[in-house]
Amino acid sequence: MCKGMQQSYINAGSLFFFSGEVSPSFKRDVLDCSLYCQLAASARHGKFVEPVEWRQTYLNALTRLRCNIVYREVQDAPLIDKGSLWDYVREKLAMRVPLALIERAESTLKQCVDGTGDSAARTLLMEQTTHCPPVDLPAGPDNKGKQECAITLQLGFIDVEPVISLIVISFKSIPPAGEMPLSQLFAQWDRVKDLDIAIVSAELDEHAFGYFRKDLVSKLGTRRDQLIVDLGDMPQTCARN
């Protein structure tokens, strides 16, 4: 019988999903470590302009903080011939992540896309994951919905300590007028371009991370409260892949 509550968080440009078996201390370490590494990567590379370099720097920073990568798969042109980008992501996640956590991620993303989730949390996630630079086009109905947007999003899943399953997704798309850029995750795959996906399994060594913990938390300061948002709990199910 499964016990506990699944918990999910916005963590800057990422969403993290934890099973009820994960300890509070491990959860805090994962969120702090990831946030620090995201900010460190952004200090060196614009994640919407140089998404591949940003992702590499982010993963390297995780390793330096003793979040040791044990598996990495990178695809800059995944073979997708039908369905949506999310269908492909879900298939890749299913090899490493419990179905219940994948479904929670899908539900959270769809709530964000359709506007049914918390508005402040939704705004934060949009600010951290999407960039739609202005386009110099004449005003008029023919030019509506022609703004190209860059999306960089990470999803993190922790079912059993110390394993962290990560997927880092970046792509560009021109969302139809009135649709949010993240909605293109669920659109037909041919609506996206410059797609890059990294699937990572890592193990956070809490003892070794403890050497950095105090200084890291101090450096993050108020950004922990600003960029880490608790999205709430939900009953945990026994669903597995």
CSV table of C-alpha atoms in Angstrom, one decimal:
chain,number,residue,atom,x,y,z
A,1,MET,CA,0.0,0.0,0.0
A,2,CYS,CA,1.4,3.4,-1.0
A,3,LYS,CA,1.6,6.1,1.6
A,4,GLY,CA,2.5,9.7,1.8
A,5,MET,CA,1.9,12.6,-0.5
A,6,GLN,CA,3.5,13.5,-3.8
A,7,GLN,CA,5.0,17.0,-3.7
A,8,SER,CA,5.8,19.4,-6.5
A,9,TYR,CA,7.7,22.6,-6.8
A,10,ILE,CA,8.6,25.3,-9.2
A,11,ASN,CA,12.4,25.8,-9.0
A,12,ALA,CA,13.3,28.8,-11.2
A,13,GLY,CA,13.1,27.3,-14.7
A,14,SER,CA,12.3,23.8,-13.6
A,15,LEU,CA,9.5,21.7,-12.1
A,16,PHE,CA,10.4,19.1,-9.5
A,17,PHE,CA,8.2,16.2,-8.4
A,18,PHE,CA,8.9,14.1,-5.3
A,19,SER,CA,7.3,10.9,-4.1
A,20,GLY,CA,6.1,10.7,-0.5
A,21,GLU,CA,9.0,8.6,0.5
A,22,VAL,CA,11.6,11.4,0.0
A,23,SER,CA,12.8,13.0,3.2
A,24,PRO,CA,12.4,16.7,3.8
A,25,SER,CA,16.2,17.2,4.2
A,26,PHE,CA,16.9,15.5,0.8
A,27,LYS,CA,14.2,17.5,-0.8
A,28,ARG,CA,15.7,20.8,0.4
A,29,ASP,CA,19.1,19.8,-0.8
A,30,VAL,CA,17.9,18.9,-4.2
A,31,LEU,CA,16.0,22.1,-4.6
A,32,ASP,CA,18.8,24.3,-3.3
A,33,CYS,CA,21.4,22.5,-5.4
A,34,SER,CA,19.4,22.8,-8.6
A,35,LEU,CA,18.6,26.4,-8.0
A,36,TYR,CA,22.2,27.4,-7.4
A,37,CYS,CA,23.3,25.5,-10.5
A,38,GLN,CA,20.7,27.1,-12.7
A,39,LEU,CA,21.7,30.6,-11.5
A,40,ALA,CA,25.4,29.8,-12.0
A,41,ALA,CA,24.7,28.6,-15.6
A,42,SER,CA,22.7,31.7,-16.3
A,43,ALA,CA,25.6,33.9,-15.1
A,44,ARG,CA,27.7,32.4,-18.0
A,45,HIS,CA,25.2,31.8,-20.7
A,46,GLY,CA,21.8,33.1,-21.8
A,47,LYS,CA,19.7,30.0,-21.6
A,48,PHE,CA,17.4,31.2,-24.4
A,49,VAL,CA,20.2,32.2,-26.7
A,50,GLU,CA,22.7,29.5,-25.9
A,51,PRO,CA,20.5,26.6,-24.5
A,52,VAL,CA,23.0,23.9,-25.2
A,53,GLU,CA,25.9,25.7,-23.5
A,54,TRP,CA,23.6,26.7,-20.7
A,55,ARG,CA,22.6,23.0,-20.2
A,56,GLN,CA,26.1,21.8,-20.2
A,57,THR,CA,27.2,24.4,-17.7
A,58,TYR,CA,24.2,23.5,-15.5
A,59,LEU,CA,25.0,19.8,-15.5
A,60,ASN,CA,28.7,20.5,-14.8
A,61,ALA,CA,27.8,22.6,-11.8
A,62,LEU,CA,25.6,19.8,-10.5
A,63,THR,CA,28.6,17.5,-10.7
A,64,ARG,CA,30.8,19.9,-8.8
A,65,LEU,CA,28.3,20.0,-6.0
A,66,ARG,CA,28.4,16.2,-5.7
A,67,CYS,CA,25.3,15.5,-7.7
A,68,ASN,CA,27.0,12.8,-9.6
A,69,ILE,CA,25.7,12.0,-13.1
A,70,VAL,CA,25.5,8.2,-13.7
A,71,TYR,CA,23.6,8.3,-17.1
A,72,ARG,CA,23.3,11.0,-19.8
A,73,GLU,CA,21.6,10.9,-23.1
A,74,VAL,CA,21.5,13.9,-25.4
A,75,GLN,CA,19.5,14.2,-28.6
A,76,ASP,CA,19.7,17.3,-30.7
A,77,ALA,CA,17.3,16.0,-33.3
A,78,PRO,CA,15.1,13.3,-31.8
A,79,LEU,CA,13.3,11.1,-34.3
A,80,ILE,CA,9.7,12.1,-33.8
A,81,ASP,CA,7.3,11.3,-36.6
A,82,LYS,CA,3.9,11.5,-35.0
A,83,GLY,CA,2.1,12.9,-31.9
A,84,SER,CA,3.4,15.7,-29.8
A,85,LEU,CA,6.7,16.6,-28.2
A,86,TRP,CA,5.2,15.7,-24.9
A,87,ASP,CA,4.3,12.2,-26.2
A,88,TYR,CA,8.0,11.7,-27.0
A,89,VAL,CA,9.1,13.1,-23.6
A,90,ARG,CA,6.6,10.9,-21.8
A,91,GLU,CA,7.9,7.9,-23.6
A,92,LYS,CA,11.5,8.7,-22.6
A,93,LEU,CA,10.6,9.4,-19.0
A,94,ALA,CA,8.7,6.1,-18.7
A,95,MET,CA,12.0,4.2,-18.8
A,96,ARG,CA,13.1,5.8,-15.6
A,97,VAL,CA,10.3,7.5,-13.8
A,98,PRO,CA,7.1,6.1,-12.1
A,99,LEU,CA,4.0,6.7,-14.0
A,100,ALA,CA,2.3,8.6,-11.1
A,101,LEU,CA,5.0,11.3,-11.2
A,102,ILE,CA,4.9,11.6,-14.9
A,103,GLU,CA,1.1,12.1,-14.8
A,104,ARG,CA,1.6,14.7,-12.1
A,105,ALA,CA,4.0,16.6,-14.3
A,106,GLU,CA,1.6,16.4,-17.2
A,107,SER,CA,-1.2,17.7,-15.1
A,108,THR,CA,0.8,20.5,-13.7
A,109,LEU,CA,2.0,21.6,-17.1
A,110,LYS,CA,-1.5,21.5,-18.6
A,111,GLN,CA,-2.8,23.6,-15.7
A,112,CYS,CA,-0.1,26.2,-16.4
A,113,VAL,CA,-1.0,26.2,-20.1
A,114,ASP,CA,-4.7,26.5,-19.7
A,115,GLY,CA,-4.5,29.0,-16.9
A,116,THR,CA,-6.2,26.9,-14.2
A,117,GLY,CA,-3.2,26.8,-11.9
A,118,ASP,CA,-2.1,29.5,-9.4
A,119,SER,CA,-1.6,32.7,-11.3
A,120,ALA,CA,1.6,33.8,-9.4
A,121,ALA,CA,3.2,30.4,-9.8
A,122,ARG,CA,2.2,30.4,-13.5
A,123,THR,CA,3.7,33.8,-14.1
A,124,LEU,CA,7.0,32.8,-12.4
A,125,LEU,CA,7.3,29.6,-14.5
A,126,MET,CA,6.6,31.5,-17.7
A,127,GLU,CA,9.2,34.1,-16.9
A,128,GLN,CA,11.8,31.5,-16.1
A,129,THR,CA,11.1,29.1,-19.1
A,130,THR,CA,10.1,31.2,-22.1
A,131,HIS,CA,11.4,34.2,-24.0
A,132,CYS,CA,9.5,35.8,-26.9
A,133,PRO,CA,11.6,38.7,-28.3
A,134,PRO,CA,9.8,41.5,-30.1
A,135,VAL,CA,9.4,41.1,-33.8
A,136,ASP,CA,9.5,44.0,-36.3
A,137,LEU,CA,6.3,43.2,-38.3
A,138,PRO,CA,3.6,45.6,-39.5
A,139,ALA,CA,0.5,45.6,-37.4
A,140,GLY,CA,-2.4,43.6,-38.8
A,141,PRO,CA,-4.3,40.4,-38.6
A,142,ASP,CA,-1.9,38.6,-41.0
A,143,ASN,CA,1.0,39.1,-38.7
A,144,LYS,CA,-0.7,37.9,-35.5
A,145,GLY,CA,0.8,34.8,-33.9
A,146,LYS,CA,4.1,35.1,-35.8
A,147,GLN,CA,6.3,35.8,-32.8
A,148,GLU,CA,9.0,33.1,-32.4
A,149,CYS,CA,9.5,32.0,-28.8
A,150,ALA,CA,12.4,30.1,-27.2
A,151,ILE,CA,11.6,27.6,-24.4
A,152,THR,CA,14.0,26.0,-22.0
A,153,LEU,CA,12.4,23.8,-19.3
A,154,GLN,CA,13.7,21.2,-16.9
A,155,LEU,CA,11.7,18.5,-15.2
A,156,GLY,CA,13.1,16.7,-12.2
A,157,PHE,CA,11.7,13.5,-10.6
A,158,ILE,CA,12.8,12.0,-7.3
A,159,ASP,CA,11.1,8.7,-6.4
A,160,VAL,CA,13.8,7.0,-4.2
A,161,GLU,CA,16.8,8.7,-2.6
A,162,PRO,CA,19.5,9.5,-3.8
A,163,VAL,CA,18.4,9.1,-7.5
A,164,ILE,CA,17.3,12.2,-9.4
A,165,SER,CA,15.9,11.8,-12.9
A,166,LEU,CA,16.2,15.0,-15.0
A,167,ILE,CA,15.1,15.9,-18.5
A,168,VAL,CA,16.2,19.3,-20.0
A,169,ILE,CA,14.2,20.4,-23.0
A,170,SER,CA,14.9,23.4,-25.2
A,171,PHE,CA,13.2,24.3,-28.5
A,172,LYS,CA,11.8,27.2,-30.5
A,173,SER,CA,8.3,27.6,-31.8
A,174,ILE,CA,5.8,30.1,-33.1
A,175,PRO,CA,2.7,29.6,-30.9
A,176,PRO,CA,-0.7,30.5,-32.5
A,177,ALA,CA,-2.2,33.8,-31.4
A,178,GLY,CA,-3.6,33.5,-28.0
A,179,GLU,CA,-1.7,30.4,-27.0
A,180,MET,CA,1.1,30.2,-24.4
A,181,PRO,CA,4.5,29.2,-25.7
A,182,LEU,CA,4.6,26.1,-23.3
A,183,SER,CA,1.4,24.9,-25.0
A,184,GLN,CA,3.7,23.8,-27.9
A,185,LEU,CA,4.8,20.9,-25.7
A,186,PHE,CA,1.4,19.4,-26.5
A,187,ALA,CA,1.1,20.5,-30.1
A,188,GLN,CA,2.1,18.4,-33.1
A,189,TRP,CA,5.9,17.9,-33.1
A,190,ASP,CA,6.3,19.7,-36.4
A,191,ARG,CA,5.5,23.0,-34.7
A,192,VAL,CA,8.8,23.0,-32.9
A,193,LYS,CA,12.4,23.5,-34.2
A,194,ASP,CA,15.9,23.6,-32.8
A,195,LEU,CA,14.9,20.9,-30.4
A,196,ASP,CA,17.5,19.6,-27.9
A,197,ILE,CA,16.7,17.1,-25.2
A,198,ALA,CA,19.0,15.7,-22.4
A,199,ILE,CA,17.9,12.9,-20.2
A,200,VAL,CA,20.0,12.5,-17.1
A,201,SER,CA,20.1,10.3,-14.0
A,202,ALA,CA,22.1,11.6,-11.1
A,203,GLU,CA,22.8,10.7,-7.5
A,204,LEU,CA,23.1,13.4,-4.9
A,205,ASP,CA,25.7,12.5,-2.2
A,206,GLU,CA,24.1,14.3,0.8
A,207,HIS,CA,27.2,13.8,2.9
A,208,ALA,CA,29.5,15.4,0.4
A,209,PHE,CA,27.0,18.1,-0.5
A,210,GLY,CA,26.9,19.0,3.2
A,211,TYR,CA,30.4,20.6,2.7
A,212,PHE,CA,28.8,23.2,0.4
A,213,ARG,CA,25.3,23.5,2.1
A,214,LYS,CA,25.8,26.4,4.4
A,215,ASP,CA,27.7,28.6,2.0
A,216,LEU,CA,25.3,27.8,-0.9
A,217,VAL,CA,22.2,28.6,1.1
A,218,SER,CA,23.8,31.9,2.2
A,219,LYS,CA,24.6,32.9,-1.4
A,220,LEU,CA,21.1,32.1,-2.5
A,221,GLY,CA,19.7,34.4,0.1
A,222,THR,CA,16.2,35.6,-0.6
A,223,ARG,CA,16.2,34.0,-4.1
A,224,ARG,CA,15.2,30.7,-2.4
A,225,ASP,CA,11.9,32.2,-1.4
A,226,GLN,CA,11.5,34.0,-4.7
A,227,LEU,CA,12.3,31.2,-7.1
A,228,ILE,CA,11.2,28.0,-5.2
A,229,VAL,CA,7.5,27.7,-5.0
A,230,ASP,CA,5.6,24.9,-3.3
A,231,LEU,CA,2.8,23.8,-5.7
A,232,GLY,CA,1.2,21.6,-3.0
A,233,ASP,CA,0.6,18.0,-2.2
A,234,MET,CA,-1.6,15.3,-3.7
A,235,PRO,CA,-2.3,11.7,-2.5
A,236,GLN,CA,0.3,9.3,-3.8
A,237,THR,CA,-0.8,6.4,-5.9
A,238,CYS,CA,0.8,3.0,-6.5
A,239,ALA,CA,0.9,3.5,-10.3
A,240,ARG,CA,4.1,2.3,-11.9
A,241,ASN,CA,5.2,2.1,-15.5
